[in-house]
PDB file of C-alpha atoms in Angstrom:
ATOM      1  CA  MET A  24     237.791 104.399  26.590  1.00 50.00           C
ATOM      2  CA  SER A  25     234.015 104.898  27.635  1.00 65.00           C
ATOM      3  CA  PRO A  26     231.401 103.772  24.816  1.00 74.00           C
ATOM      4  CA  SER A  27     229.951 107.494  23.584  1.00 85.00           C
ATOM      5  CA  LEU A  28     226.176 107.640  22.387  1.00 92.00           C
ATOM      6  CA  THR A  29     225.474 108.141  18.656  1.00 89.00           C
ATOM      7  CA  ASP A  30     222.374 110.588  19.014  1.00 92.00           C
ATOM      8  CA  ILE A  31     222.744 113.331  21.183  1.00 96.00           C
ATOM      9  CA  SER A  32     220.680 115.503  19.236  1.00 96.00           C
ATOM     10  CA  ARG A  33     218.018 113.479  19.737  1.00 96.00           C
ATOM     11  CA  TYR A  34     218.871 112.493  23.215  1.00 98.00           C
ATOM     12  CA  LEU A  35     218.854 117.025  23.691  1.00 98.00           C
ATOM     13  CA  GLN A  36     215.663 116.726  22.251  1.00 97.00           C
ATOM     14  CA  ARG A  37     214.018 114.329  24.399  1.00 97.00           C
ATOM     15  CA  LEU A  38     214.347 116.629  26.703  1.00 98.00           C
ATOM     16  CA  ASP A  39     213.649 120.258  25.313  1.00 98.00           C
ATOM     17  CA  TYR A  40     217.284 121.378  24.269  1.00 98.00           C
ATOM     18  CA  ASP A  41     217.799 122.589  20.608  1.00 95.00           C
ATOM     19  CA  ARG A  42     221.470 123.161  21.330  1.00 96.00           C
ATOM     20  CA  PRO A  43     224.102 121.466  23.955  1.00 97.00           C
ATOM     21  CA  PRO A  44     223.818 123.272  26.962  1.00 98.00           C
ATOM     22  CA  PRO A  45     227.407 124.135  28.822  1.00 98.00           C
ATOM     23  CA  PRO A  46     229.010 121.623  31.202  1.00 98.00           C
ATOM     24  CA  THR A  47     227.154 124.482  34.810  1.00 98.00           C
ATOM     25  CA  LEU A  48     226.191 123.559  37.698  1.00 98.00           C
ATOM     26  CA  ASP A  49     223.011 125.413  36.731  1.00 98.00           C
ATOM     27  CA  ALA A  50     222.969 123.337  33.406  1.00 98.00           C
ATOM     28  CA  LEU A  51     223.670 120.139  35.683  1.00 98.00           C
ATOM     29  CA  ARG A  52     220.509 121.325  37.662  1.00 98.00           C
ATOM     30  CA  GLU A  53     218.415 121.234  34.660  1.00 98.00           C
ATOM     31  CA  LEU A  54     219.325 118.343  32.980  1.00 98.00           C
ATOM     32  CA  GLN A  55     218.332 116.188  36.383  1.00 98.00           C
ATOM     33  CA  ARG A  56     215.411 117.445  36.410  1.00 98.00           C
ATOM     34  CA  ARG A  57     214.103 117.077  32.688  1.00 98.00           C
ATOM     35  CA  HIS A  58     215.215 113.782  32.794  1.00 98.00           C
ATOM     36  CA  THR A  59     213.790 112.659  35.274  1.00 98.00           C
ATOM     37  CA  ALA A  60     210.348 114.041  34.070  1.00 98.00           C
ATOM     38  CA  ALA A  61     211.107 112.751  30.481  1.00 98.00           C
ATOM     39  CA  PHE A  62     212.512 109.132  31.035  1.00 98.00           C
ATOM     40  CA  PRO A  63     210.212 106.389  33.874  1.00 98.00           C
ATOM     41  CA  PHE A  64     211.954 104.803  35.943  1.00 98.00           C
ATOM     42  CA  GLU A  65     209.791 100.942  34.493  1.00 98.00           C
ATOM     43  CA  THR A  66     211.080  97.263  35.084  1.00 98.00           C
ATOM     44  CA  LEU A  67     209.240  96.012  32.330  1.00 98.00           C
ATOM     45  CA  SER A  68     211.278  93.966  31.268  1.00 98.00           C
ATOM     46  CA  THR A  69     212.759  92.197  34.040  1.00 98.00           C
ATOM     47  CA  LEU A  70     208.636  91.098  35.130  1.00 98.00           C
ATOM     48  CA  MET A  71     208.672  89.721  31.584  1.00 98.00           C
ATOM     49  CA  ARG A  72     212.404  88.082  32.880  1.00 97.00           C
ATOM     50  CA  LEU A  73     213.883  89.163  29.552  1.00 97.00           C
ATOM     51  CA  PRO A  74     217.726  90.347  29.289  1.00 96.00           C
ATOM     52  CA  VAL A  75     218.970  93.644  30.164  1.00 97.00           C
ATOM     53  CA  SER A  76     222.128  94.843  27.795  1.00 97.00           C
ATOM     54  CA  MET A  77     224.385  97.017  28.918  1.00 96.00           C
ATOM     55  CA  ASP A  78     225.660  97.896  25.540  1.00 95.00           C
ATOM     56  CA  LEU A  79     225.169 101.831  25.373  1.00 96.00           C
ATOM     57  CA  HIS A  80     223.869 101.722  22.129  1.00 96.00           C
ATOM     58  CA  ASP A  81     220.966  98.832  23.177  1.00 97.00           C
ATOM     59  CA  ILE A  82     220.095 101.390  25.564  1.00 97.00           C
ATOM     60  CA  GLU A  83     220.178 104.311  23.166  1.00 97.00           C
ATOM     61  CA  HIS A  84     217.880 102.989  21.600  1.00 97.00           C
ATOM     62  CA  LYS A  85     215.042 101.661  24.295  1.00 98.00           C
ATOM     63  CA  LEU A  86     215.199 105.351  25.634  1.00 98.00           C
ATOM     64  CA  LEU A  87     214.976 107.041  21.930  1.00 97.00           C
ATOM     65  CA  HIS A  88     213.777 104.720  19.945  1.00 97.00           C
ATOM     66  CA  GLU A  89     211.309 102.488  21.590  1.00 97.00           C
ATOM     67  CA  GLY A  90     209.819 104.891  23.996  1.00 97.00           C
ATOM     68  CA  ARG A  91     210.149 102.670  27.083  1.00 98.00           C
ATOM     69  CA  GLY A  92     212.065 103.685  30.641  1.00 98.00           C
ATOM     70  CA  GLY A  93     214.175 101.867  32.487  1.00 98.00           C
ATOM     71  CA  TYR A  94     215.767 101.249  35.974  1.00 98.00           C
ATOM     72  CA  CYS A  95     219.543 102.326  37.465  1.00 98.00           C
ATOM     73  CA  TYR A  96     221.870 100.402  35.736  1.00 98.00           C
ATOM     74  CA  GLU A  97     220.158 101.617  31.891  1.00 98.00           C
ATOM     75  CA  LEU A  98     218.679 105.287  33.165  1.00 98.00           C
ATOM     76  CA  ASN A  99     222.150 106.664  34.771  1.00 98.00           C
ATOM     77  CA  ARG A 100     224.535 105.196  32.484  1.00 97.00           C
ATOM     78  CA  ALA A 101     222.439 106.481  29.586  1.00 98.00           C
ATOM     79  CA  PHE A 102     222.903 109.879  31.329  1.00 98.00           C
ATOM     80  CA  LEU A 103     226.469 109.514  31.989  1.00 98.00           C
ATOM     81  CA  ALA A 104     227.294 108.752  29.025  1.00 97.00           C
ATOM     82  CA  LEU A 105     225.204 112.367  28.423  1.00 98.00           C
ATOM     83  CA  LEU A 106     227.069 114.137  30.764  1.00 98.00           C
ATOM     84  CA  LEU A 107     230.322 113.379  29.674  1.00 97.00           C
ATOM     85  CA  SER A 108     229.560 114.104  25.915  1.00 97.00           C
ATOM     86  CA  LEU A 109     228.918 117.668  26.909  1.00 98.00           C
ATOM     87  CA  GLY A 110     231.650 117.769  28.398  1.00 98.00           C
ATOM     88  CA  PHE A 111     231.154 117.293  32.380  1.00 98.00           C
ATOM     89  CA  ASP A 112     233.780 115.575  35.039  1.00 98.00           C
ATOM     90  CA  ALA A 113     231.765 112.723  35.472  1.00 98.00           C
ATOM     91  CA  ARG A 114     232.209 109.167  36.458  1.00 98.00           C
ATOM     92  CA  GLY A 115     230.093 106.186  37.804  1.00 98.00           C
ATOM     93  CA  ILE A 116     229.765 105.067  41.324  1.00 98.00           C
ATOM     94  CA  THR A 117     227.749 102.388  42.818  1.00 98.00           C
ATOM     95  CA  GLY A 118     226.250 102.044  46.225  1.00 97.00           C
ATOM     96  CA  ARG A 119     223.616  99.089  48.227  1.00 97.00           C
ATOM     97  CA  VAL A 120     220.012  99.741  48.578  1.00 97.00           C
ATOM     98  CA  VAL A 121     219.424 100.214  52.716  1.00 96.00           C
ATOM     99  CA  MET A 122     215.872 101.914  52.021  1.00 95.00           C
ATOM    100  CA  GLY A 123     213.256  99.306  53.280  1.00 89.00           C
ATOM    101  CA  GLU A 124     216.503  97.334  55.053  1.00 89.00           C
ATOM    102  CA  ALA A 125     216.660  96.798  58.754  1.00 85.00           C
ATOM    103  CA  GLU A 126     219.414  98.941  60.274  1.00 83.00           C
ATOM    104  CA  GLY A 127     222.605  97.387  59.207  1.00 83.00           C
ATOM    105  CA  THR A 128     222.015  95.433  56.720  1.00 88.00           C
ATOM    106  CA  VAL A 129     224.408  94.084  54.184  1.00 90.00           C
ATOM    107  CA  THR A 130     222.600  94.633  50.910  1.00 91.00           C
ATOM    108  CA  ALA A 131     224.546  93.752  46.933  1.00 92.00           C
ATOM    109  CA  ARG A 132     225.857  96.238  45.519  1.00 94.00           C
ATOM    110  CA  THR A 133     223.405  97.040  42.818  1.00 95.00           C
ATOM    111  CA  HIS A 134     222.591 100.595  42.588  1.00 97.00           C
ATOM    112  CA  LEU A 135     224.807 102.928  39.536  1.00 98.00           C
ATOM    113  CA  LEU A 136     224.667 106.611  39.553  1.00 98.00           C
ATOM    114  CA  SER A 137     227.242 109.180  38.604  1.00 98.00           C
ATOM    115  CA  LEU A 138     230.203 111.292  40.932  1.00 98.00           C
ATOM    116  CA  VAL A 139     230.565 114.829  38.698  1.00 98.00           C
ATOM    117  CA  THR A 140     232.738 117.371  39.899  1.00 98.00           C
ATOM    118  CA  LEU A 141     232.437 120.691  38.872  1.00 98.00           C
ATOM    119  CA  ASP A 142     234.781 123.998  39.828  1.00 97.00           C
ATOM    120  CA  GLY A 143     236.344 121.396  42.849  1.00 97.00           C
ATOM    121  CA  VAL A 144     233.288 120.370  44.364  1.00 98.00           C
ATOM    122  CA  ARG A 145     231.512 117.237  44.041  1.00 98.00           C
ATOM    123  CA  TYR A 146     228.417 115.984  43.402  1.00 98.00           C
ATOM    124  CA  THR A 147     226.470 113.050  43.518  1.00 98.00           C
ATOM    125  CA  VAL A 148     223.967 113.071  39.935  1.00 98.00           C
ATOM    126  CA  ASP A 149     220.830 110.028  40.304  1.00 98.00           C
ATOM    127  CA  VAL A 150     217.973 110.049  37.071  1.00 98.00           C
ATOM    128  CA  GLY A 151     218.001 106.167  37.987  1.00 98.00           C
ATOM    129  CA  PHE A 152     216.080 105.580  41.985  1.00 98.00           C
ATOM    130  CA  GLY A 153     212.224 104.958  40.851  1.00 96.00           C
ATOM    131  CA  GLY A 154     210.098 107.126  43.323  1.00 96.00           C
ATOM    132  CA  MET A 155     212.687 108.245  45.546  1.00 97.00           C
ATOM    133  CA  VAL A 156     215.122 109.406  42.836  1.00 98.00           C
ATOM    134  CA  PRO A 157     216.645 112.868  43.532  1.00 98.00           C
ATOM    135  CA  THR A 158     215.786 115.600  41.634  1.00 98.00           C
ATOM    136  CA  ALA A 159     218.574 117.517  41.613  1.00 98.00           C
ATOM    137  CA  PRO A 160     222.389 117.184  42.200  1.00 98.00           C
ATOM    138  CA  LEU A 161     223.973 116.681  46.046  1.00 98.00           C
ATOM    139  CA  GLN A 162     227.390 118.087  47.092  1.00 98.00           C
ATOM    140  CA  LEU A 163     228.797 115.284  48.664  1.00 98.00           C
ATOM    141  CA  ASP A 164     231.236 116.734  51.131  1.00 94.00           C
ATOM    142  CA  TYR A 165     228.107 118.670  53.130  1.00 95.00           C
ATOM    143  CA  GLU A 166     226.790 117.346  55.353  1.00 93.00           C
ATOM    144  CA  ASP A 167     222.854 119.428  56.289  1.00 97.00           C
ATOM    145  CA  ALA A 168     219.603 119.477  54.172  1.00 98.00           C
ATOM    146  CA  GLN A 169     219.668 120.176  50.309  1.00 98.00           C
ATOM    147  CA  PRO A 170     217.068 121.243  48.685  1.00 97.00           C
ATOM    148  CA  THR A 171     215.193 119.756  45.656  1.00 97.00           C
ATOM    149  CA  PRO A 172     212.829 120.085  43.495  1.00 97.00           C
ATOM    150  CA  HIS A 173     210.567 117.925  45.063  1.00 97.00           C
ATOM    151  CA  GLU A 174     211.868 116.484  48.799  1.00 96.00           C
ATOM    152  CA  PRO A 175     215.038 117.465  50.720  1.00 97.00           C
ATOM    153  CA  TYR A 176     217.754 114.940  50.638  1.00 98.00           C
ATOM    154  CA  ARG A 177     220.850 115.229  52.434  1.00 98.00           C
ATOM    155  CA  ILE A 178     224.362 112.694  52.726  1.00 98.00           C
ATOM    156  CA  THR A 179     226.189 111.835  55.913  1.00 97.00           C
ATOM    157  CA  ARG A 180     229.724 110.002  55.866  1.00 96.00           C
ATOM    158  CA  GLN A 181     230.134 107.155  57.886  1.00 90.00           C
ATOM    159  CA  GLY A 182     233.859 105.874  57.644  1.00 91.00           C
ATOM    160  CA  GLU A 183     234.577 105.382  53.634  1.00 91.00           C
ATOM    161  CA  GLN A 184     230.843 104.380  53.162  1.00 96.00           C
ATOM    162  CA  TYR A 185     227.916 107.754  52.530  1.00 98.00           C
ATOM    163  CA  LEU A 186     224.537 107.607  53.050  1.00 97.00           C
ATOM    164  CA  LEU A 187     221.539 109.063  51.416  1.00 98.00           C
ATOM    165  CA  GLN A 188     218.253 109.978  52.815  1.00 98.00           C
ATOM    166  CA  ALA A 189     215.006 111.498  51.820  1.00 97.00           C
ATOM    167  CA  GLN A 190     212.892 113.619  54.497  1.00 96.00           C
ATOM    168  CA  VAL A 191     209.589 112.244  54.175  1.00 92.00           C
ATOM    169  CA  ALA A 192     206.618 113.439  55.876  1.00 86.00           C
ATOM    170  CA  GLY A 193     208.934 114.730  58.418  1.00 89.00           C
ATOM    171  CA  ASP A 194     211.710 111.708  59.048  1.00 94.00           C
ATOM    172  CA  TRP A 195     214.875 110.929  56.985  1.00 96.00           C
ATOM    173  CA  ARG A 196     214.490 107.808  55.509  1.00 96.00           C
ATOM    174  CA  ALA A 197     217.564 106.074  54.435  1.00 96.00           C
ATOM    175  CA  LEU A 198     218.077 105.331  50.580  1.00 98.00           C
ATOM    176  CA  TYR A 199     221.466 103.805  49.742  1.00 98.00           C
ATOM    177  CA  VAL A 200     224.899 103.722  50.909  1.00 97.00           C
ATOM    178  CA  PHE A 201     227.615 103.982  48.633  1.00 98.00           C
ATOM    179  CA  ASP A 202     231.624 104.734  48.133  1.00 97.00           C
ATOM    180  CA  LEU A 203     233.589 106.210  45.702  1.00 97.00           C
ATOM    181  CA  GLN A 204     235.032 103.422  44.819  1.00 96.00           C
ATOM    182  CA  PRO A 205     236.087 103.227  40.616  1.00 95.00           C
ATOM    183  CA  GLN A 206     233.505 101.397  39.038  1.00 94.00           C
ATOM    184  CA  ALA A 207     235.325  99.138  35.600  1.00 93.00           C
ATOM    185  CA  GLU A 208     232.567  98.077  32.111  1.00 92.00           C
ATOM    186  CA  ILE A 209     232.219  94.440  34.296  1.00 95.00           C
ATOM    187  CA  ASP A 210     231.123  96.083  37.216  1.00 95.00           C
ATOM    188  CA  TYR A 211     228.262  97.271  35.390  1.00 95.00           C
ATOM    189  CA  ILE A 212     227.808  94.381  34.129  1.00 96.00           C
ATOM    190  CA  VAL A 213     227.720  92.111  37.242  1.00 96.00           C
ATOM    191  CA  GLY A 214     225.412  94.015  38.986  1.00 96.00           C
ATOM    192  CA  ASN A 215     222.675  94.640  36.490  1.00 97.00           C
ATOM    193  CA  TRP A 216     222.819  90.444  35.620  1.00 96.00           C
ATOM    194  CA  TYR A 217     222.312  90.598  39.501  1.00 96.00           C
ATOM    195  CA  VAL A 218     219.320  92.740  39.171  1.00 96.00           C
ATOM    196  CA  SER A 219     217.950  90.990  36.166  1.00 97.00           C
ATOM    197  CA  THR A 220     218.243  87.916  36.922  1.00 96.00           C
ATOM    198  CA  HIS A 221     219.199  86.658  40.289  1.00 95.00           C
ATOM    199  CA  PRO A 222     216.083  84.658  42.598  1.00 94.00           C
ATOM    200  CA  ASP A 223     217.030  87.817  45.063  1.00 91.00           C
ATOM    201  CA  SER A 224     216.500  90.570  43.011  1.00 94.00           C
ATOM    202  CA  PRO A 225     213.776  92.798  44.272  1.00 91.00           C
ATOM    203  CA  PHE A 226     212.680  93.262  40.601  1.00 95.00           C
ATOM    204  CA  LEU A 227     212.614  90.143  39.271  1.00 95.00           C
ATOM    205  CA  ASP A 228     208.700  89.657  38.046  1.00 96.00           C
ATOM    206  CA  GLN A 229     208.508  92.656  39.763  1.00 97.00           C
ATOM    207  CA  LEU A 230     206.821  95.518  38.179  1.00 98.00           C
ATOM    208  CA  ARG A 231     207.594  99.219  39.242  1.00 98.00           C
ATOM    209  CA  VAL A 232     207.052 102.481  37.428  1.00 98.00           C
ATOM    210  CA  ALA A 233     208.074 105.843  38.616  1.00 98.00           C
ATOM    211  CA  ARG A 234     207.743 109.401  37.015  1.00 98.00           C
ATOM    212  CA  THR A 235     208.260 112.793  38.394  1.00 98.00           C
ATOM    213  CA  GLY A 236     206.547 115.874  37.417  1.00 97.00           C
ATOM    214  CA  PRO A 237     206.383 120.405  39.350  1.00 96.00           C
ATOM    215  CA  GLY A 238     205.827 119.174  42.519  1.00 95.00           C
ATOM    216  CA  TRP A 239     204.529 115.810  41.885  1.00 97.00           C
ATOM    217  CA  ARG A 240     205.896 112.142  41.263  1.00 98.00           C
ATOM    218  CA  ARG A 241     203.747 109.468  39.791  1.00 98.00           C
ATOM    219  CA  THR A 242     204.624 105.383  41.327  1.00 98.00           C
ATOM    220  CA  LEU A 243     203.369 101.944  39.968  1.00 98.00           C
ATOM    221  CA  GLY A 244     203.882  99.167  41.997  1.00 97.00           C
ATOM    222  CA  ASN A 245     202.750  96.440  44.699  1.00 96.00           C
ATOM    223  CA  GLY A 246     199.211  96.044  42.834  1.00 97.00           C
ATOM    224  CA  SER A 247     198.403  99.922  42.807  1.00 98.00           C
ATOM    225  CA  VAL A 248     199.566 103.391  41.158  1.00 98.00           C
ATOM    226  CA  ALA A 249     199.547 106.765  43.489  1.00 98.00           C
ATOM    227  CA  LEU A 250     199.990 110.107  42.880  1.00 97.00           C
ATOM    228  CA  HIS A 251     202.486 112.112  45.530  1.00 96.00           C
ATOM    229  CA  ARG A 252     202.185 116.045  45.436  1.00 95.00           C
ATOM    230  CA  ILE A 253     204.054 118.268  47.571  1.00 90.00           C
ATOM    231  CA  GLY A 254     202.029 119.692  50.497  1.00 87.00           C
ATOM    232  CA  HIS A 255     198.548 116.805  49.872  1.00 91.00           C
ATOM    233  CA  ALA A 256     197.897 113.474  51.289  1.00 91.00           C
ATOM    234  CA  SER A 257     199.000 110.738  48.746  1.00 93.00           C
ATOM    235  CA  GLU A 258     196.089 109.236  45.536  1.00 96.00           C
ATOM    236  CA  ARG A 259     196.665 106.492  45.789  1.00 97.00           C
ATOM    237  CA  ARG A 260     194.241 103.101  43.962  1.00 97.00           C
ATOM    238  CA  ALA A 261     194.266  99.475  43.032  1.00 97.00           C
ATOM    239  CA  LEU A 262     195.031  98.574  39.215  1.00 98.00           C
ATOM    240  CA  VAL A 263     191.888  96.058  38.734  1.00 96.00           C
ATOM    241  CA  ASP A 264     193.304  94.185  35.368  1.00 97.00           C
ATOM    242  CA  VAL A 265     195.255  94.146  33.102  1.00 98.00           C
ATOM    243  CA  GLU A 266     193.977  96.775  30.730  1.00 98.00           C
ATOM    244  CA  ASP A 267     194.123  99.652  33.469  1.00 98.00           C
ATOM    245  CA  VAL A 268     197.647  98.265  34.505  1.00 98.00           C
ATOM    246  CA  ILE A 269     198.359  99.052  30.151  1.00 98.00           C
ATOM    247  CA  ALA A 270     196.526 101.700  30.283  1.00 98.00           C
ATOM    248  CA  GLU A 271     198.302 104.025  33.566  1.00 98.00           C
ATOM    249  CA  LEU A 272     201.618 103.118  31.798  1.00 98.00           C
ATOM    250  CA  ARG A 273     199.893 104.722  29.131  1.00 98.00           C
ATOM    251  CA  GLU A 274     198.141 107.446  29.856  1.00 97.00           C
ATOM    252  CA  GLY A 275     199.786 108.109  33.712  1.00 97.00           C
ATOM    253  CA  PHE A 276     203.828 107.139  32.778  1.00 98.00           C
ATOM    254  CA  GLY A 277     204.083 108.236  28.746  1.00 97.00           C
ATOM    255  CA  LEU A 278     205.306 104.926  28.330  1.00 98.00           C
ATOM    256  CA  ARG A 279     205.001 103.170  24.736  1.00 97.00           C
ATOM    257  CA  VAL A 280     203.929  99.610  26.038  1.00 97.00           C
ATOM    258  CA  PRO A 281     205.769  97.474  23.907  1.00 96.00           C
ATOM    259  CA  ASP A 282     204.097  94.266  21.581  1.00 95.00           C
ATOM    260  CA  HIS A 283     205.309  91.589  23.381  1.00 97.00           C
ATOM    261  CA  PRO A 284     203.384  88.082  23.965  1.00 97.00           C
ATOM    262  CA  ALA A 285     205.084  87.810  27.292  1.00 97.00           C
ATOM    263  CA  LEU A 286     203.684  90.920  28.910  1.00 98.00           C
ATOM    264  CA  ALA A 287     199.889  90.406  29.461  1.00 98.00           C
ATOM    265  CA  PRO A 288     200.543  87.289  31.279  1.00 98.00           C
ATOM    266  CA  ALA A 289     203.719  88.517  32.857  1.00 98.00           C
ATOM    267  CA  ILE A 290     201.659  91.506  34.495  1.00 98.00           C
ATOM    268  CA  ALA A 291     198.507  88.857  34.903  1.00 98.00           C
ATOM    269  CA  ARG A 292     200.410  86.967  37.411  1.00 97.00           C
ATOM    270  CA  TRP A 293     201.731  89.969  38.841  1.00 98.00           C
ATOM    271  CA  LEU A 294     198.565  90.983  39.240  1.00 97.00           C
ATOM    272  CA  GLN A 295     197.250  88.044  40.936  1.00 96.00           C
ATOM    273  CA  ALA A 296     199.831  87.523  43.332  1.00 94.00           C
ATOM    274  CA  HIS A 297     198.785  91.507  44.938  1.00 92.00           C
ATOM    275  CA  HIS A 298     195.371  90.509  44.670  1.00 86.00           C
ATOM    276  CA  ASP A 299     196.639  87.284  47.199  1.00 84.00           C
ATOM    277  CA  ALA A 300     198.666  88.743  49.462  1.00 72.00           C
TER     278      ALA A 300
END
């Protein structure tokens, strides 16, 4: 049996619900939109090389009590548990991130998302893909473009796999490939271990933060912070120093920055690496 949440009421309150919504498509759309706005994607733990727990209660405490966000294994794991508690027919699936990779590159299976079935129709649901996270459920067996509150997305079939793409500035960009293979607890643990500890992980020693809002996305990475608004040119500025980064985390992304002795030195090293690049 899958582990369950201990404080569903607090979780729903963070999403501005005073009572549990029904397990419907409209509710699923609204839950996903609110979740990507309420809980930032962030990699502070891997920046500091701290352990990232896959225990659901640890994730719940981090998100609901510590004022933090997380990456896919945390955000999507918590959201999947919430969907199950609300009566949705949902399960976890995993994929391989190909964004920014040469076509045909086989990457590690390191992305967690959910598959939700409503009235016999299957949808992918993802609240943990950083700056390009889909902000609405996407119908699986439908290859045309699908609108969201932000960019259009599409899912195309490739044999036993599916490819998710987003339309950005008129071009379709590949994000990740996935299949419907059932996942067990150990699959999450192994994928999370790779992401949080392997020398080749794109998150190790890196700071990446993202949050959505009505018609906008805010992202932090590569030594800068950017605001992307639908129909407008992106606004980007370089981050100056540790204090500047911490202020952005608090004010720009609504994060409660952890009081950890490793944080400031890790941010300083990250900034220096990008200033030297």
